[in-house]
Structure formats: structure tokens, C-alpha cells
PDB file of C-alpha atoms in Angstrom:
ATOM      1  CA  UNK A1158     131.910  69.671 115.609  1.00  0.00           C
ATOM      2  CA  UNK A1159     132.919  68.773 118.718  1.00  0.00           C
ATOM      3  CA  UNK A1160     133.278  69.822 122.647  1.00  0.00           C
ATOM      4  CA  UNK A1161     136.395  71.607 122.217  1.00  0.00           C
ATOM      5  CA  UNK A1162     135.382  73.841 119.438  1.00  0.00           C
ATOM      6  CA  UNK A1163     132.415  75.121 120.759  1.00  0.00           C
ATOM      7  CA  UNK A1164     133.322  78.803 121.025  1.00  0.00           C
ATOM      8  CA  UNK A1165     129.980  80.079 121.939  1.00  0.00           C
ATOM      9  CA  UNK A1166     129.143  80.662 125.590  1.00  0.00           C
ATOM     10  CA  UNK A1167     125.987  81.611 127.415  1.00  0.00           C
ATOM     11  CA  UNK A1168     127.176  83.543 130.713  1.00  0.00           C
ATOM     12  CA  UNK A1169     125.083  83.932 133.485  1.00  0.00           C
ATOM     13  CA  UNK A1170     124.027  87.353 132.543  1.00  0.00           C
ATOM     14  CA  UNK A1171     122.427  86.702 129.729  1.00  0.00           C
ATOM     15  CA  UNK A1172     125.268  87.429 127.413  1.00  0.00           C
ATOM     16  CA  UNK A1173     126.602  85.270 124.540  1.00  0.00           C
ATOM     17  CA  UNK A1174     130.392  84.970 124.467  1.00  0.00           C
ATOM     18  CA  UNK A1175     132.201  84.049 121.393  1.00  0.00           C
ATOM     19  CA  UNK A1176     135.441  83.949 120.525  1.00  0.00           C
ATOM     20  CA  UNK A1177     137.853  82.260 118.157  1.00  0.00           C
ATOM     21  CA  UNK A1178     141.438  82.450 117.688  1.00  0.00           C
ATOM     22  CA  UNK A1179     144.168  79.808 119.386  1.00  0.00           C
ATOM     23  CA  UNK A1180     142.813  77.330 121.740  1.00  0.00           C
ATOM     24  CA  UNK A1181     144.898  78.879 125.011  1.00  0.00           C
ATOM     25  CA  UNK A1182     143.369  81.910 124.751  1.00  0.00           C
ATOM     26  CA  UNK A1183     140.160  80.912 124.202  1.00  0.00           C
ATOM     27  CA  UNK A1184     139.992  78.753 127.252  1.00  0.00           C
ATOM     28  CA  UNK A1185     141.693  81.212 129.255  1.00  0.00           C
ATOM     29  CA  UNK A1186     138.796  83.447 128.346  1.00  0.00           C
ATOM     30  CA  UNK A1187     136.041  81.427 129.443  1.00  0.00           C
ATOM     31  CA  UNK A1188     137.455  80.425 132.534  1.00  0.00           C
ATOM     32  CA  UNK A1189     137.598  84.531 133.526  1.00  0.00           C
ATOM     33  CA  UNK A1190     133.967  85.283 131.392  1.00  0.00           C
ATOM     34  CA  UNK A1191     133.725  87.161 135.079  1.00  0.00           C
ATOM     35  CA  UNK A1192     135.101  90.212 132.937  1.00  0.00           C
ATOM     36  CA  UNK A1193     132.896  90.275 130.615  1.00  0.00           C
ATOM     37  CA  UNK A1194     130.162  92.178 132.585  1.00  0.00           C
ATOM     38  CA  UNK A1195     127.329  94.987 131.889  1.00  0.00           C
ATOM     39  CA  UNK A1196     127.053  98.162 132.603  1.00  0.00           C
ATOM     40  CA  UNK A1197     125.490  99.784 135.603  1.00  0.00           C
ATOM     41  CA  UNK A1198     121.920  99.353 133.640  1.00  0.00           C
ATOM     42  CA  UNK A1199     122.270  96.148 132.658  1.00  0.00           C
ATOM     43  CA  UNK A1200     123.217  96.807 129.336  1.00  0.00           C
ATOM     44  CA  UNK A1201     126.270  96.219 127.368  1.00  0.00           C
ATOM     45  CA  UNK A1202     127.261  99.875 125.199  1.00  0.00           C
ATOM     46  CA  UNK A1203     130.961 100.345 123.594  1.00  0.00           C
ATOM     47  CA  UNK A1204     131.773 102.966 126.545  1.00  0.00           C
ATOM     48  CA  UNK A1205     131.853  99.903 128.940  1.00  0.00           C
ATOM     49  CA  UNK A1206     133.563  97.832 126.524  1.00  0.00           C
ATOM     50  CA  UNK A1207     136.133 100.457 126.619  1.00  0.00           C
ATOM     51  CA  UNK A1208     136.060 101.640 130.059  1.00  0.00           C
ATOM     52  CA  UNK A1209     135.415  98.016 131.874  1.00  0.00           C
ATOM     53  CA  UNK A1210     135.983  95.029 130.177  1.00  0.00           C
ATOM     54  CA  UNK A1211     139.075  95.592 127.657  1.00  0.00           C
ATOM     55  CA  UNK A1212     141.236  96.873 131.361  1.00  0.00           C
ATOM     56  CA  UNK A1213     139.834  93.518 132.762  1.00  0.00           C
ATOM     57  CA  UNK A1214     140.464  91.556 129.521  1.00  0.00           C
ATOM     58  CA  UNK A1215     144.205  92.751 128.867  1.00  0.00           C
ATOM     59  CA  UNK A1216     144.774  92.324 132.904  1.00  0.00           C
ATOM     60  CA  UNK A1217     144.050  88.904 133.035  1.00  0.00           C
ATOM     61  CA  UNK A1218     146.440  88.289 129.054  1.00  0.00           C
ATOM     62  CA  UNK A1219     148.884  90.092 130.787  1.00  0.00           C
ATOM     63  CA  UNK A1220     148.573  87.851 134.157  1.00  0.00           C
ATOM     64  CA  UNK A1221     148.327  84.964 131.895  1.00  0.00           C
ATOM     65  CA  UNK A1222     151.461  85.797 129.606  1.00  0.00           C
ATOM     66  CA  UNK A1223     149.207  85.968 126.744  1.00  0.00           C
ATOM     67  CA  UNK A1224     149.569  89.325 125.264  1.00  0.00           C
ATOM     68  CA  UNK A1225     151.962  89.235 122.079  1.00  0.00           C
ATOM     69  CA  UNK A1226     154.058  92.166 121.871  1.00  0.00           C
ATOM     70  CA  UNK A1227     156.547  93.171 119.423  1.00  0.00           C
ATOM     71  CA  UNK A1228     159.264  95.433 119.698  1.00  0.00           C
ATOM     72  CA  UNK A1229     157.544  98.957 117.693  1.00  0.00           C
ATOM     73  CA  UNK A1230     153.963  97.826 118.129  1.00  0.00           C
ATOM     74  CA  UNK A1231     151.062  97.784 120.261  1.00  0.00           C
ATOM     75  CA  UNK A1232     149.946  94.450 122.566  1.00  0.00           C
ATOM     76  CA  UNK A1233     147.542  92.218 120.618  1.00  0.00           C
ATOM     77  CA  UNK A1234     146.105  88.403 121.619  1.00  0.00           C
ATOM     78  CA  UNK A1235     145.470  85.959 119.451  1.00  0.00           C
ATOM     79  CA  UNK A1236     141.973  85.434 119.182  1.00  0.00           C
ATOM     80  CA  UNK A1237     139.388  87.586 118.495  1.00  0.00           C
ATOM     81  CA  UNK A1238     135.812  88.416 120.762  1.00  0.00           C
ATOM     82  CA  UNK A1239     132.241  88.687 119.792  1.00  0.00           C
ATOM     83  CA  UNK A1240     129.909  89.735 122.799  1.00  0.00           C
ATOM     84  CA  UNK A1241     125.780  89.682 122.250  1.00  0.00           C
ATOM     85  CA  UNK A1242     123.358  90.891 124.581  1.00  0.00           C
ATOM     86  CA  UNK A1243     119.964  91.367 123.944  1.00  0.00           C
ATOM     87  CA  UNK A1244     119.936  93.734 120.617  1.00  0.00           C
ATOM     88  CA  UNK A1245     123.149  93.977 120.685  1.00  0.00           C
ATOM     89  CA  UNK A1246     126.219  92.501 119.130  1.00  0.00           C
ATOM     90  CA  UNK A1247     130.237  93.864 119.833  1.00  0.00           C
ATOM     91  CA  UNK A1248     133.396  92.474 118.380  1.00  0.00           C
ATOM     92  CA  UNK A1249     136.758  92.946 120.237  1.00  0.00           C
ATOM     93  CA  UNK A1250     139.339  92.376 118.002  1.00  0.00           C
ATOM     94  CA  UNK A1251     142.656  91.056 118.223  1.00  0.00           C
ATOM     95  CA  UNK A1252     144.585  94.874 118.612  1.00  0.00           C
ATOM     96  CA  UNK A1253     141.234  95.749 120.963  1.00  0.00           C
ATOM     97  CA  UNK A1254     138.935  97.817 118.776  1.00  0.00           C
ATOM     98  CA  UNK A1255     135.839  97.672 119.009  1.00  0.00           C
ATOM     99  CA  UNK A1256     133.402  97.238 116.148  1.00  0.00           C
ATOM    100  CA  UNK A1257     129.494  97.508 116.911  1.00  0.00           C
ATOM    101  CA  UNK A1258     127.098  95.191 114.156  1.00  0.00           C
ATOM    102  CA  UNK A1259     123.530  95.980 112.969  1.00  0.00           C
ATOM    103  CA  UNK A1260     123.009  92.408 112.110  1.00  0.00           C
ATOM    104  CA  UNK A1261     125.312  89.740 111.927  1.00  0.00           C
ATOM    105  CA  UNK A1262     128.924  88.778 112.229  1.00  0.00           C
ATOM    106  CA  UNK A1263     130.820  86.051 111.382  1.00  0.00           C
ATOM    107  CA  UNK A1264     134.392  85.296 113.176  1.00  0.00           C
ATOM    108  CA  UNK A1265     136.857  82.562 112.534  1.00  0.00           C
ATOM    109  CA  UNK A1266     138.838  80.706 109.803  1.00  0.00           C
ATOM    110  CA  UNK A1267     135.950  80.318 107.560  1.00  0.00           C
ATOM    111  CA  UNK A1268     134.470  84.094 108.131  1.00  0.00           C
ATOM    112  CA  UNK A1269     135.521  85.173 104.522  1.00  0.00           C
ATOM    113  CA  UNK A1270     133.100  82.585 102.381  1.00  0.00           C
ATOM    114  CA  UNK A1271     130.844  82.947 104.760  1.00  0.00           C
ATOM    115  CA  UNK A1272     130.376  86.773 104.842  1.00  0.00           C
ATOM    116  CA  UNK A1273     130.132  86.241 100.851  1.00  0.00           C
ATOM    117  CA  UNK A1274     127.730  83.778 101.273  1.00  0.00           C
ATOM    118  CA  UNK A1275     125.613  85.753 102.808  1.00  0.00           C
ATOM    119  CA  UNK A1276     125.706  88.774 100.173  1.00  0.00           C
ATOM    120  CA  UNK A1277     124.969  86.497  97.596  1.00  0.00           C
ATOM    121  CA  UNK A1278     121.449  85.906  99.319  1.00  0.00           C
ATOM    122  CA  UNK A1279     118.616  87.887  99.186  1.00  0.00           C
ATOM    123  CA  UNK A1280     118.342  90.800 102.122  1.00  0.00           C
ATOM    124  CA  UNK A1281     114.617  90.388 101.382  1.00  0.00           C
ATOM    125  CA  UNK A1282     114.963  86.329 102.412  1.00  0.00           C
ATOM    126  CA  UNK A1283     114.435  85.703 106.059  1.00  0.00           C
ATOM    127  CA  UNK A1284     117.616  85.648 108.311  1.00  0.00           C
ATOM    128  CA  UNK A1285     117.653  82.751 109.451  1.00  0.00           C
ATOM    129  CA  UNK A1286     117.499  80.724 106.174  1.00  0.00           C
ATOM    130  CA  UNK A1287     120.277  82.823 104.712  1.00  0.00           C
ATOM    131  CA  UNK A1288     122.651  81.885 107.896  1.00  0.00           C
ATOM    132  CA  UNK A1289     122.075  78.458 107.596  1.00  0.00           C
ATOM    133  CA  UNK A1290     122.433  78.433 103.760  1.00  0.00           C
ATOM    134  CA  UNK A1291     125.727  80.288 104.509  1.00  0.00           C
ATOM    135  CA  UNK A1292     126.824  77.596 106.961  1.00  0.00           C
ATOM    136  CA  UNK A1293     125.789  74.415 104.982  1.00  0.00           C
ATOM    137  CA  UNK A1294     127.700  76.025 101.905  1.00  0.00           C
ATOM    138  CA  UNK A1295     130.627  76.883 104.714  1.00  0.00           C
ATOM    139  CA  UNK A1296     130.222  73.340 106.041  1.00  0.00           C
ATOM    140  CA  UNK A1297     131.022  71.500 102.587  1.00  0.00           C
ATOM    141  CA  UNK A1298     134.636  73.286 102.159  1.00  0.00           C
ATOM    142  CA  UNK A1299     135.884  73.325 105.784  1.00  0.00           C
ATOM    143  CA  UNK A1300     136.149  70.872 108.753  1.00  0.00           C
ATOM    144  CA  UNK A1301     136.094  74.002 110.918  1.00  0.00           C
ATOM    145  CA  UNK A1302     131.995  74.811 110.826  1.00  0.00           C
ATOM    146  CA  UNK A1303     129.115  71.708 110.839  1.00  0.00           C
ATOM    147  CA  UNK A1304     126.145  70.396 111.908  1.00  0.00           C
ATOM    148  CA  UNK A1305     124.108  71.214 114.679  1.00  0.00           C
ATOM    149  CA  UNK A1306     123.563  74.708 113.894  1.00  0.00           C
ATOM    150  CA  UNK A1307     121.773  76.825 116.894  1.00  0.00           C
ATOM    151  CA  UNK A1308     120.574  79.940 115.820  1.00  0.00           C
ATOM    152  CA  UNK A1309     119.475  81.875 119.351  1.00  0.00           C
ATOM    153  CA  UNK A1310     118.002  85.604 119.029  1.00  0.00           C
ATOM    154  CA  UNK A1311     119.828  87.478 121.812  1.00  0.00           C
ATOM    155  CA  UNK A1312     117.521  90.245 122.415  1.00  0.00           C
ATOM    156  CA  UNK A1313     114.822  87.441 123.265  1.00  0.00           C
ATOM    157  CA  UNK A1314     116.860  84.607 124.398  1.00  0.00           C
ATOM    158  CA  UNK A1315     114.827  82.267 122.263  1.00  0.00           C
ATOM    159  CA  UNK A1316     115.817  79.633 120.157  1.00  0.00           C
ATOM    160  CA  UNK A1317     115.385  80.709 116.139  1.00  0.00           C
ATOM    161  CA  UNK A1318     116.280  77.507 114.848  1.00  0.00           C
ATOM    162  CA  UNK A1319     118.320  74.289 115.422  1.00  0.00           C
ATOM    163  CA  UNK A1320     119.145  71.421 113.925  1.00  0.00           C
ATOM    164  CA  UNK A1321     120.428  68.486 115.083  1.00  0.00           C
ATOM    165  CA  UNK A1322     120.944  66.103 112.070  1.00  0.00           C
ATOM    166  CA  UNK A1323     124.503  65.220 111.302  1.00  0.00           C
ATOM    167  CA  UNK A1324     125.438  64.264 107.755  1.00  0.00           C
ATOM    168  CA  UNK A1325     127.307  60.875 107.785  1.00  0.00           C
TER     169      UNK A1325
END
């Protein structure tokens, strides 16, 4: 809804970068999107998730003094990562698994209605309608998620759909 909620990022290698969680560690993370590279082919796979980015990524919470640890358990951050390149689509969660999608994922306070949203519409409906039926029902219960929606299809970089009306 407005600049500093926009947790979507575009980094110059074609990758989409989202993450939500607290607002620290969210800026933090764009300001070193650096780490969040591809592989040797250009791609991004879970073995260089693994291998490359998560040693970067807990590096630069560590520098930062933004990894929570508790006495008996292991490191986590608060916020969690979704990464999208091309066909792809990778979430790094809060205690650093990684979790590969077929199709879509939703992230954030609102992620709950919205994932039931979405199962309540029919798989045989196009895509896009059913994500921005789930976010206009999403919209009407939460200050968190409005208008403009952009809809981008990573694997082609192309716009799917966007709107730009805002309800007054």
C-alpha cells in the first residue's frame, strides 16, 4: 500500500526477491540482494540455495546482529524469503529450509486466508483470476495486502496483469 511495504524486488539478474517478516531485516536484505545470486548456469536450483546463498545470507544476519538465537535451539531471523527465477520459485524460511513450489506461494501476515482462498477456486479457472480474487477477498479483511496488484510471470519476465485502480 505504500513504499515501505513493497517487499517484492526485481534484482539485476533477473530474479524476484520477496520477503516479509520485521522491517530491519527486510531492509537489511535488500540492501545485500548481492547474495542472492545464481548458479554457475545461470540458474537458481536448491543445491545453490544451500551451498551459496544461505552461508552468504546468515553471514551478513550474523554481521548485522540479526540472527535470534536461543539458548537449546538453532539460529533463526525474523522474516521469511521467497526467490523466483524464471520457472522457478524457492522459499527460505525463517530456521533456513528450503521449500521448492510448483505454482504459487503466498508469504506474510495474511498468507493463511489467502492460501484458502485460493483452494476454494477452481484449479480449472485461469491463474491469474484466482490470485487476484484471492487478493481482493485478502484486501477487504486486512490493511496489510491492496491495490495495485502486479502479477509478473518469472520464467518470461512479462507482465500477466496489473491494476492500478485504488478503491477510495
Amino acid at each position: 500500500l505504500c513504499e515501505c511495504n513493497y517487499k517484492i524486488q526485481k534484482l539485476d539478474n533477473g530474479m524476484l526477491l520477496g520477503i516479509t517478516g520485521e522491517r530491519l531485516e527486510r531492509q537489511t536484505l535488500i540492501a545485500y540482494s548481492e547474495i542472492f545470486t545464481l548458479d554457475k548456469n545461470g540458474e537458481l536450483t536448491k543445491k545453490h540455495i544451500v551451498k551459496e546463498i544461505i552461508p552468504n545470507l546468515l553471514s551478513v544476519l550474523e554481521k548485522e546482529n540479526l540472527l535470534v538465537e536461543k539458548d537449546g535451539e538453532l539460529p533463526y531471523v525474523k522474516a521469511t524469503i521467497l526467490l523466483a527465477h524464471k520457472d522457478t520459485l524457492y522459499e527460505i524460511c525463517e530456521n533456513f529450509a528450503v521449500i521448492k513450489y510448483e505454482d504459487f506461494q503466498v508469504l506474510g501476515r495474511v498468507a493463511d486466508s489467502a492460501q484458502a482462498t485460493m483452494a476454494n477456486t477452481k484449479e480449472t479457472d485461469d491463474i491469474n483470476e484466482r490470485i487476484v480474487k484471492a487478493l481482493d477477498i485478502v484486501s477487504s479483511n486486512s490493511q496489510c495486502v491492496g491495490k495495485p496488484y502486479l502479477l509478473i510471470d518469472t520464467k518470461e519476465l512479462k507482465k500477466l496483469y496489473e491494476e492500478v485502480k485504488v478503491n477510495i
